[in-house]
Coordinates of C-alpha atoms in Angstrom, one line a residue:
Chain S
M253 CA 25.5 -97.9 146.4
P254 CA 23.7 -95.6 143.9
K255 CA 25.0 -92.0 144.1
D256 CA 22.9 -89.2 145.5
A257 CA 22.3 -86.0 143.6
Q258 CA 25.2 -84.3 145.3
A259 CA 27.6 -87.1 144.2
M260 CA 26.2 -87.2 140.7
L261 CA 26.8 -83.4 140.3
A262 CA 30.2 -83.3 142.0
D263 CA 32.8 -81.4 140.0
P264 CA 34.0 -82.1 137.4
G265 CA 31.3 -83.5 135.1
P266 CA 31.9 -86.4 132.7
D267 CA 32.3 -84.2 129.6
Q268 CA 35.0 -82.1 131.4
V269 CA 36.8 -85.2 132.7
Y270 CA 36.7 -86.8 129.2
R271 CA 38.1 -83.7 127.5
E272 CA 40.8 -83.0 130.1
A273 CA 42.0 -86.5 129.9
L274 CA 42.0 -86.4 126.1
N275 CA 44.0 -83.1 126.1
A276 CA 46.5 -84.8 128.6
G277 CA 46.9 -87.6 126.1
T278 CA 44.5 -90.3 127.4
F279 CA 41.5 -91.6 125.6
Q280 CA 38.9 -92.9 128.0
I281 CA 35.4 -94.4 127.7
Q282 CA 33.1 -95.5 130.5
Q283 CA 31.9 -98.8 131.8
C284 CA 28.7 -99.3 133.9
T285 CA 29.5 -100.9 137.3
A286 CA 26.1 -102.4 137.5
C287 CA 25.6 -104.0 134.0
S288 CA 29.3 -104.0 132.9
K289 CA 28.4 -102.5 129.5
H290 CA 30.7 -99.8 128.0
I291 CA 29.3 -96.3 127.4
F292 CA 30.2 -93.6 124.9
Y293 CA 29.7 -90.6 124.9
P294 CA 30.4 -90.0 128.6
R295 CA 27.3 -89.9 130.8
L296 CA 26.1 -89.7 134.4
V297 CA 23.5 -92.4 133.9
C298 CA 23.9 -95.7 132.0
P299 CA 21.8 -95.8 128.9
H300 CA 21.7 -99.6 129.0
C301 CA 20.4 -100.2 132.6
G302 CA 19.8 -96.8 134.2
S303 CA 22.4 -97.2 136.9
N304 CA 24.3 -94.1 138.0
E305 CA 27.4 -96.1 139.1
I306 CA 29.7 -95.6 136.2
A307 CA 33.5 -95.9 136.1
W308 CA 36.1 -94.7 133.6
A309 CA 37.7 -97.4 131.5
S310 CA 40.7 -97.6 129.1
P311 CA 39.6 -98.8 125.6
S312 CA 41.9 -101.1 123.7
G313 CA 41.9 -98.5 120.9
Q314 CA 41.0 -101.2 118.4
G315 CA 37.9 -100.9 116.4
T316 CA 36.1 -101.6 113.1
V317 CA 34.5 -99.2 110.6
Y318 CA 30.7 -99.5 111.0
S319 CA 30.0 -97.0 108.3
T320 CA 31.8 -94.3 106.3
T321 CA 31.3 -91.4 104.0
V322 CA 33.4 -88.8 102.1
V323 CA 32.3 -85.3 102.9
R324 CA 32.8 -83.5 99.6
R325 CA 34.2 -80.0 99.9
K326 CA 35.8 -77.6 97.6
P327 CA 39.6 -77.4 97.9
E328 CA 39.3 -73.9 99.3
R329 CA 37.1 -75.2 102.0
G330 CA 39.6 -77.9 103.0
G331 CA 38.9 -80.5 100.4
D332 CA 37.3 -83.9 100.8
I333 CA 37.5 -85.6 104.2
N334 CA 36.5 -88.9 105.6
V335 CA 33.8 -89.2 108.3
A336 CA 33.5 -92.6 109.8
M337 CA 31.4 -94.4 112.5
V338 CA 33.8 -96.6 114.3
E339 CA 32.7 -99.4 116.6
L340 CA 35.3 -100.0 119.3
D341 CA 36.0 -103.5 120.3
E342 CA 34.3 -102.7 123.7
G343 CA 31.0 -102.4 121.7
V344 CA 30.5 -98.6 121.7
R345 CA 30.3 -96.5 118.5
M346 CA 31.8 -93.1 117.9
M347 CA 32.0 -90.6 115.1
S348 CA 35.6 -90.0 113.9
R349 CA 37.7 -90.1 110.7
V350 CA 40.1 -92.6 109.3
E351 CA 43.5 -91.1 108.2
G352 CA 46.3 -92.8 106.5
L353 CA 44.5 -93.6 103.3
P354 CA 42.4 -91.6 100.8
P355 CA 38.9 -90.8 102.2
A356 CA 37.1 -92.8 99.6
E357 CA 39.2 -95.9 100.3
V358 CA 37.9 -96.3 103.9
T359 CA 35.6 -99.3 103.8
I360 CA 33.0 -100.8 106.1
G361 CA 34.7 -103.6 108.1
L362 CA 38.2 -102.0 108.0
R363 CA 40.0 -102.7 111.3
V364 CA 41.4 -99.5 112.7
T365 CA 43.4 -98.2 115.7
A366 CA 42.8 -95.0 117.6
R367 CA 45.3 -92.2 117.7
L368 CA 45.1 -88.7 119.3
V369 CA 45.8 -85.7 117.1
E370 CA 45.9 -82.0 117.9
Q371 CA 43.0 -80.1 116.4
G372 CA 42.8 -76.4 117.3
E373 CA 43.2 -76.1 121.0
N374 CA 42.1 -79.7 121.8
K375 CA 43.1 -83.2 121.0
Q376 CA 40.7 -85.5 119.2
V377 CA 40.5 -89.2 118.6
I378 CA 41.1 -90.3 115.0
F379 CA 41.7 -93.7 113.6
E380 CA 44.2 -95.2 111.2
P381 CA 44.2 -98.7 109.6
A382 CA 45.3 -101.3 112.1
G383 CA 49.0 -102.1 111.5
G384 CA 49.7 -98.6 110.2
A385 CA 49.0 -96.5 107.2
Q386 CA 48.6 -98.4 103.9
Chain C
M7 CA -12.6 -103.5 120.8
S8 CA -11.1 -100.7 118.7
H9 CA -8.9 -98.1 120.2
P10 CA -10.8 -95.1 121.6
L11 CA -8.9 -92.7 119.4
R12 CA -9.6 -94.6 116.2
G13 CA -11.7 -92.3 114.0
S14 CA -12.5 -90.0 117.0
T15 CA -11.2 -86.9 115.1
A16 CA -10.9 -85.8 111.6
I17 CA -9.0 -83.3 109.5
V18 CA -11.5 -80.8 108.0
G19 CA -9.2 -78.1 106.7
A20 CA -5.8 -78.4 104.9
S21 CA -3.6 -76.0 103.0
T22 CA -0.1 -75.3 101.8
A23 CA 1.3 -71.8 101.4
G24 CA 4.3 -70.2 99.7
L25 CA 5.8 -73.5 98.5
G26 CA 9.0 -73.1 96.6
A27 CA 10.5 -69.6 96.8
C28 CA 8.8 -66.9 98.8
P29 CA 11.3 -64.1 99.0
G30 CA 10.6 -60.9 100.9
H31 CA 8.6 -62.7 103.6
T32 CA 9.4 -63.7 107.2
E33 CA 8.8 -67.2 108.5
M34 CA 5.8 -65.9 110.4
D35 CA 4.3 -64.5 107.1
I36 CA 4.3 -68.1 105.7
I37 CA 3.0 -69.7 108.9
V38 CA 0.0 -67.4 109.3
T39 CA -0.8 -67.6 105.6
A40 CA -0.9 -71.4 105.8
A41 CA -3.0 -71.2 109.0
H42 CA -5.5 -68.7 107.5
Q43 CA -5.9 -70.8 104.3
A44 CA -6.4 -74.1 106.1
L45 CA -9.1 -72.4 108.2
A46 CA -10.7 -70.9 105.1
D47 CA -10.6 -74.4 103.5
A48 CA -12.7 -75.6 106.5
G49 CA -15.0 -72.6 106.4
L50 CA -13.7 -71.4 109.8
K51 CA -12.1 -68.3 111.2
I52 CA -9.0 -67.7 113.3
T53 CA -11.3 -66.9 116.2
D54 CA -12.7 -70.5 116.1
V55 CA -9.3 -72.0 117.0
D56 CA -9.0 -73.1 120.6
G57 CA -6.1 -75.6 120.3
L58 CA -2.8 -74.6 118.8
F59 CA 0.0 -76.9 117.7
S60 CA 3.3 -75.9 116.0
C61 CA 7.1 -75.9 116.3
S62 CA 9.9 -74.1 114.5
T63 CA 13.6 -73.9 114.2
V64 CA 13.3 -70.1 114.5
Y65 CA 10.6 -69.5 117.1
S66 CA 11.6 -71.4 120.2
L67 CA 8.2 -70.7 121.8
A68 CA 6.4 -71.3 118.5
T69 CA 2.8 -71.5 119.6
L70 CA 3.2 -68.4 121.8
S71 CA 4.5 -66.4 118.9
I72 CA 1.8 -67.7 116.5
G73 CA -0.9 -67.3 119.1
E74 CA 0.1 -63.7 119.7
Y75 CA 0.3 -62.8 116.0
L76 CA -3.1 -64.3 115.2
G77 CA -4.8 -63.3 118.4
I78 CA -5.5 -66.9 119.4
K79 CA -5.9 -67.6 123.1
P80 CA -5.8 -71.4 123.1
K81 CA -7.2 -73.7 125.8
F82 CA -4.6 -76.2 124.7
S83 CA -1.2 -75.5 123.3
D84 CA 1.7 -77.7 122.2
S85 CA 5.1 -76.8 120.7
N86 CA 6.6 -80.3 120.9
Q87 CA 9.7 -80.3 118.7
I88 CA 11.0 -83.7 117.7
G89 CA 12.2 -82.5 114.3
G90 CA 10.4 -82.9 111.0
S91 CA 8.0 -85.5 112.3
S92 CA 6.6 -83.1 114.9
F93 CA 3.5 -82.2 113.0
V94 CA 2.4 -85.8 112.5
G95 CA 3.0 -86.2 116.2
H96 CA 0.9 -83.2 116.9
M97 CA -2.1 -85.0 115.3
L98 CA -1.9 -87.6 118.1
T99 CA -1.8 -85.0 120.8
A100 CA -4.6 -83.0 119.2
A101 CA -6.7 -86.2 118.9
M102 CA -6.2 -86.8 122.6
A103 CA -7.0 -83.2 123.5
I104 CA -10.2 -83.1 121.4
Q105 CA -11.3 -86.6 122.5
N106 CA -11.0 -85.5 126.2
G107 CA -12.8 -82.2 125.6
L108 CA -9.7 -80.0 126.2
C109 CA -10.2 -78.2 122.9
E110 CA -12.6 -78.4 120.0
T111 CA -10.9 -76.9 117.0
A112 CA -7.2 -77.7 116.7
L113 CA -4.9 -75.8 114.3
I114 CA -1.6 -77.5 113.4
V115 CA 0.7 -75.3 111.4
Y116 CA 4.2 -75.0 110.1
G117 CA 6.1 -72.6 107.8
S118 CA 9.6 -71.7 107.0
N119 CA 11.4 -69.2 104.7
Q120 CA 14.5 -71.3 104.8
R121 CA 15.4 -71.0 101.1
S122 CA 15.0 -67.2 101.0
A123 CA 16.5 -66.6 104.4
A124 CA 19.5 -68.9 104.4
G125 CA 19.6 -71.0 101.2
K126 CA 20.7 -74.0 103.2
L127 CA 19.5 -76.4 105.8
V128 CA 19.4 -74.6 109.1
G129 CA 21.5 -76.2 111.9
L130 CA 20.4 -76.4 115.4
P131 CA 22.5 -74.3 117.8
E132 CA 23.2 -76.9 120.4
P133 CA 26.5 -78.2 121.8
D134 CA 27.9 -81.1 120.0
F135 CA 31.3 -82.2 121.4
Y136 CA 31.3 -85.7 119.9
E137 CA 30.4 -85.2 116.3
A138 CA 31.0 -81.6 115.2
P139 CA 34.9 -81.8 115.6
Y140 CA 34.9 -84.4 112.7
E141 CA 33.1 -81.9 110.4
P142 CA 30.3 -84.0 109.0
K143 CA 28.0 -82.1 106.6
Q144 CA 24.7 -82.3 108.6
P145 CA 22.3 -83.8 108.1
P146 CA 23.5 -85.4 104.8
S147 CA 26.5 -87.2 106.2
S148 CA 24.4 -88.9 108.8
Y149 CA 21.9 -90.2 106.2
A150 CA 24.8 -91.1 103.9
M151 CA 26.4 -93.4 106.5
V152 CA 23.0 -95.1 106.9
A153 CA 22.8 -95.5 103.2
A154 CA 26.3 -96.9 103.0
R155 CA 25.5 -99.5 105.7
H156 CA 22.2 -100.5 104.0
M157 CA 24.2 -101.0 100.8
H158 CA 26.8 -103.0 102.6
E159 CA 24.4 -105.4 104.4
F160 CA 21.8 -105.8 101.7
G161 CA 23.4 -105.0 98.4
T162 CA 21.3 -101.9 97.9
T163 CA 22.6 -99.9 94.9
R164 CA 23.1 -96.3 94.1
E165 CA 20.8 -96.9 91.1
Q166 CA 18.0 -98.1 93.4
L167 CA 18.5 -95.0 95.6
A168 CA 18.3 -92.9 92.4
Q169 CA 15.1 -94.6 91.4
V170 CA 13.4 -93.1 94.5
A171 CA 14.4 -89.6 93.3
V172 CA 13.2 -90.4 89.7
D173 CA 9.8 -91.6 90.9
A174 CA 9.4 -88.6 93.2
R175 CA 10.1 -86.4 90.1
Q176 CA 7.6 -88.3 88.0
W177 CA 4.9 -87.5 90.6
A178 CA 6.1 -83.9 90.9
R179 CA 5.7 -83.4 87.2
M180 CA 1.9 -83.9 87.8
N181 CA 1.8 -81.4 90.7
P182 CA 1.6 -77.7 89.8
E183 CA 2.8 -76.9 93.3
A184 CA 6.0 -78.8 93.1
F185 CA 9.3 -76.8 93.0
M186 CA 11.2 -79.1 90.7
R187 CA 9.4 -80.4 87.6
D188 CA 12.1 -80.9 85.0
E189 CA 12.7 -84.4 83.7
L190 CA 15.1 -86.4 85.8
S191 CA 16.8 -89.7 84.9
I192 CA 18.7 -92.3 87.0
E193 CA 21.9 -91.1 85.2
D194 CA 21.1 -87.5 86.2
V195 CA 20.9 -88.5 89.8
L196 CA 24.1 -90.6 89.7
N197 CA 26.1 -87.9 87.9
A198 CA 24.9 -85.0 90.0
R199 CA 27.3 -83.3 92.5
M200 CA 28.3 -85.7 95.2
V201 CA 27.5 -84.2 98.7
S202 CA 28.4 -87.0 101.1
D203 CA 29.0 -90.4 99.5
P204 CA 26.9 -92.2 98.4
L205 CA 24.4 -89.4 98.2
T206 CA 24.5 -86.8 95.4
V207 CA 22.6 -83.5 95.6
R208 CA 19.7 -85.3 93.8
D209 CA 19.5 -87.9 96.6
C210 CA 19.0 -85.0 99.0
C211 CA 15.8 -83.1 99.6
L212 CA 15.3 -79.6 98.3
V213 CA 15.8 -76.5 100.3
T214 CA 12.6 -74.4 99.7
D215 CA 10.3 -72.0 101.5
G216 CA 6.8 -73.0 102.3
G217 CA 4.2 -73.7 104.9
G218 CA 1.3 -76.0 105.6
A219 CA -1.6 -76.3 108.1
I220 CA -4.4 -78.6 109.0
V221 CA -7.6 -78.2 111.1
M222 CA -8.8 -81.0 113.3
V223 CA -12.2 -81.4 115.0
S224 CA -14.1 -84.3 116.6
A225 CA -15.6 -86.8 114.3
D226 CA -19.1 -85.8 115.6
R227 CA -18.7 -82.4 113.9
A228 CA -16.6 -83.5 110.9
K229 CA -19.4 -83.7 108.4
D230 CA -20.5 -80.1 109.0
F231 CA -17.6 -78.7 106.9
P232 CA -17.2 -78.0 103.1
H233 CA -14.9 -80.9 102.3
K234 CA -14.9 -84.7 102.9
P235 CA -13.3 -85.3 106.3
A236 CA -10.1 -87.3 106.6
Y237 CA -10.5 -89.3 109.7
V238 CA -7.5 -90.0 112.0
L239 CA -7.5 -93.7 112.3
G240 CA -4.2 -94.3 114.1
V241 CA -1.0 -92.6 115.0
G242 CA 2.2 -94.1 116.5
M243 CA 5.4 -92.5 117.7
A244 CA 8.9 -93.8 118.4
H245 CA 12.4 -92.5 118.8
W246 CA 15.6 -94.3 119.8
H247 CA 18.3 -91.7 119.5
R248 CA 19.2 -88.1 118.6
N249 CA 22.5 -88.1 116.8
I250 CA 23.6 -90.6 114.2
S251 CA 26.4 -91.9 116.5
A252 CA 23.7 -93.4 118.8
M253 CA 21.4 -95.0 116.1
P254 CA 21.4 -98.6 117.4
D255 CA 21.4 -100.3 114.0
Y256 CA 21.8 -98.4 110.7
T257 CA 19.5 -100.8 108.9
V258 CA 16.4 -100.4 111.1
S259 CA 14.7 -97.1 112.1
A260 CA 12.2 -96.5 114.9
A261 CA 9.5 -96.5 112.1
S262 CA 9.6 -100.3 112.8
E263 CA 7.8 -99.4 116.0
S264 CA 5.8 -96.3 115.1
G265 CA 4.3 -98.1 112.1
P266 CA 2.9 -101.1 114.0
R267 CA 1.6 -98.8 116.7
A268 CA -0.3 -96.8 114.1
F269 CA -1.6 -99.9 112.4
D270 CA -2.7 -101.4 115.7
M271 CA -4.6 -98.3 116.7
A272 CA -6.2 -98.2 113.2
G273 CA -6.9 -101.9 113.1
L274 CA -5.3 -102.0 109.6
T275 CA -2.4 -103.7 107.8
P276 CA -0.1 -102.3 105.1
S277 CA -2.1 -104.1 102.4
D278 CA -5.1 -101.8 103.3
V279 CA -3.1 -98.6 102.4
D280 CA -3.9 -97.0 99.1
V281 CA -1.3 -94.2 99.1
L282 CA 1.8 -93.4 101.1
E283 CA 3.3 -90.1 101.9
L284 CA 6.7 -90.8 103.4
Y285 CA 9.2 -88.2 104.7
D286 CA 11.9 -88.5 102.0
A287 CA 14.7 -86.2 103.3
F288 CA 17.0 -88.4 101.4
T289 CA 16.5 -91.3 99.0
I290 CA 17.5 -93.9 101.6
N291 CA 14.6 -92.7 103.8
T292 CA 11.9 -94.0 101.3
I293 CA 13.6 -97.4 101.1
M294 CA 14.1 -97.7 104.9
F295 CA 10.5 -96.7 105.6
L296 CA 9.0 -99.0 103.0
E297 CA 10.8 -101.9 104.8
D298 CA 10.2 -100.7 108.4
L299 CA 6.5 -99.9 107.8
G300 CA 5.9 -103.4 106.4
F301 CA 5.4 -102.7 102.6
C302 CA 8.3 -105.0 101.7
K303 CA 10.8 -107.2 103.7
K304 CA 13.8 -105.8 105.4
G305 CA 16.6 -105.5 103.0
E306 CA 14.4 -105.7 99.9
G307 CA 13.5 -102.0 99.7
G308 CA 16.0 -101.4 96.9
P309 CA 14.7 -104.1 94.6
F310 CA 11.1 -103.2 95.5
V311 CA 11.7 -99.6 94.3
A312 CA 13.6 -100.8 91.2
D313 CA 10.6 -103.0 90.3
G314 CA 8.5 -99.8 89.7
H315 CA 6.2 -100.1 92.7
I316 CA 6.3 -96.6 94.0
G317 CA 6.0 -94.3 90.9
P318 CA 2.9 -93.4 88.9
G319 CA 1.1 -96.6 88.0
G320 CA 2.9 -98.6 90.6
S321 CA 1.3 -100.9 93.2
T322 CA 2.3 -98.8 96.2
P323 CA 2.2 -95.1 95.2
V324 CA 4.6 -93.1 97.3
N325 CA 4.9 -89.3 97.6
T326 CA 2.3 -88.3 95.1
N327 CA 3.1 -84.6 95.6
G328 CA 6.8 -85.2 94.6
G329 CA 8.0 -85.4 98.2
G330 CA 10.8 -83.6 99.9
L331 CA 13.0 -84.6 96.9
S332 CA 11.0 -82.7 94.3
C333 CA 8.0 -80.9 95.7
C334 CA 9.2 -78.9 98.7
H335 CA 11.3 -79.2 101.9
P336 CA 11.2 -76.0 103.9
G337 CA 13.4 -77.2 106.8
M338 CA 10.9 -79.7 108.2
Y339 CA 8.6 -81.6 105.8
G340 CA 6.2 -83.7 108.0
M341 CA 3.2 -81.3 107.6
F342 CA 3.3 -81.8 103.8
T343 CA 2.9 -85.6 104.1
I344 CA -0.4 -84.9 105.9
V345 CA -1.7 -82.2 103.5
E346 CA -1.1 -84.5 100.5
A347 CA -2.7 -87.5 102.3
V348 CA -5.8 -85.4 103.0
R349 CA -6.0 -84.2 99.4
Q350 CA -5.7 -87.7 98.1
L351 CA -8.6 -88.8 100.4
R352 CA -10.7 -85.9 99.2
G353 CA -10.0 -86.7 95.5
Q354 CA -8.5 -83.3 94.9
C355 CA -5.2 -84.4 93.2
A356 CA -6.3 -84.2 89.5
E357 CA -3.7 -85.9 87.3
R358 CA -1.9 -87.5 90.2
Q359 CA -5.0 -88.7 92.0
I360 CA -5.0 -92.3 93.2
E361 CA -8.3 -93.7 92.1
G362 CA -10.5 -94.7 95.0
A363 CA -8.0 -93.7 97.7
E364 CA -9.7 -94.5 101.0
I365 CA -6.7 -95.0 103.3
A366 CA -3.6 -92.9 103.3
L367 CA -0.4 -93.2 105.3
S368 CA 1.5 -90.2 106.4
H369 CA 5.0 -90.8 107.9
G370 CA 7.2 -88.2 109.5
N371 CA 10.9 -88.4 110.2
G372 CA 13.0 -86.1 112.4
G373 CA 16.6 -85.5 113.4
R374 CA 19.0 -88.1 111.9
F375 CA 16.6 -91.0 111.2
S376 CA 15.7 -90.2 114.9
S377 CA 12.0 -89.5 115.6
Q378 CA 9.5 -91.5 113.6
V379 CA 5.7 -90.8 113.6
T380 CA 3.3 -92.8 111.5
A381 CA -0.4 -91.8 110.9
L382 CA -3.2 -93.6 109.1
L383 CA -5.9 -91.4 107.7
G384 CA -9.1 -92.7 106.2
S385 CA -12.3 -91.7 104.4
E386 CA -15.8 -92.1 106.0
A387 CA -16.0 -95.6 104.5
T388 CA -13.1 -96.7 106.7
L389 CA -14.8 -95.9 110.0

């Protein structure tokens, strides 16, 4: 049954659910109940089929680097960092970074595994090469 | 039967203002200067305007602020903001409004004092929980990841990307309005400061001040003005995403839909086009748009550029003003693709004039390879 407006806007919203779970140590994505496709970032409406029947799902944490860049920064501004677009095995893509090897050595096609790290007051999902740091 | 909007309107006034560095002035100073000059170019006054189109990263109610300042009380007003392509998109809305009698004289205007005010690309103040924590340099890192993927899938090289910047500079050297006119070599581009791999600062557009404006009227009136009209033959829009995380395929932009929509409306094909003005926020843009708009096959943009097609003397002249890479890039560049296209069709481009230019393509890009708007403009002979 599609949800009515009250059910769609019931507390808490998907961004809050996502971040509270993340800060409690669990990385979740979503899966559409109607079309079975996975969804990221968290939403109230499926971008694949338009359904509002969406469930939380546990990703395998495995993915592949779809693209990558090195953000060049002066050392006093934190130095160079990797920014990567990771495609999870569930088919969704997310921005993240790959740690465990120098930023310029992250390559497209690299298999990576998700890990949660503390960043400020929150946890964030980062990735490292599958099988551990190289 | 041709599309009812094909050739139904024309651009009869066009101007730039304050290109490069314009210190000591507000964004509004540049906007109203561009507006005034474009109207003067058409032999019109501010009081003739009854349709107003603009958007801004500073003025959230852009046409209200501009209308108030200039004393314009429009019958039709549109501040649609889809990034740097907005102004190319405004041409479609203006054509619809004029064609349906909702307004008669449309002013489309943009200006920014970005260089003097901030000296860097202005970010949009909106929540971004899913990208900002990873500290990409935006927008360069988004375009850099598209370039990296294009290189990975098709073998596109950094030298081919650099050729885009070199060709833009060759054109800029023939344009007195262009901000950067020094010589530039492929080695200069490759050895410039790396911003976000594989893009160096010379693969990235300038950060300048500047404004531009055009005036549109119905084709019935278009010959009553001082300059040759540039008829709006077709405009197509498309967008598929906002942030780079959601771009479906990093090797294809929504220009692959906006282009065919514009060509369909105009009843033209890429081989009909004499000159292209493409939104080159980064060198990868030019390569992607040449492919997506049908000027070469997908994946062959790099070799196409390396073969010398887009620079002075090439078969497919691109960004004859020097583009966002060497002429100007005041935050959003789309307006300047239109002004240069109009000048080419009028034959006003002196040293950089494409001989016999009858059909010009103006292509706007917005966001992170997000919104794409393609317009085809033509001389009277193309009606």
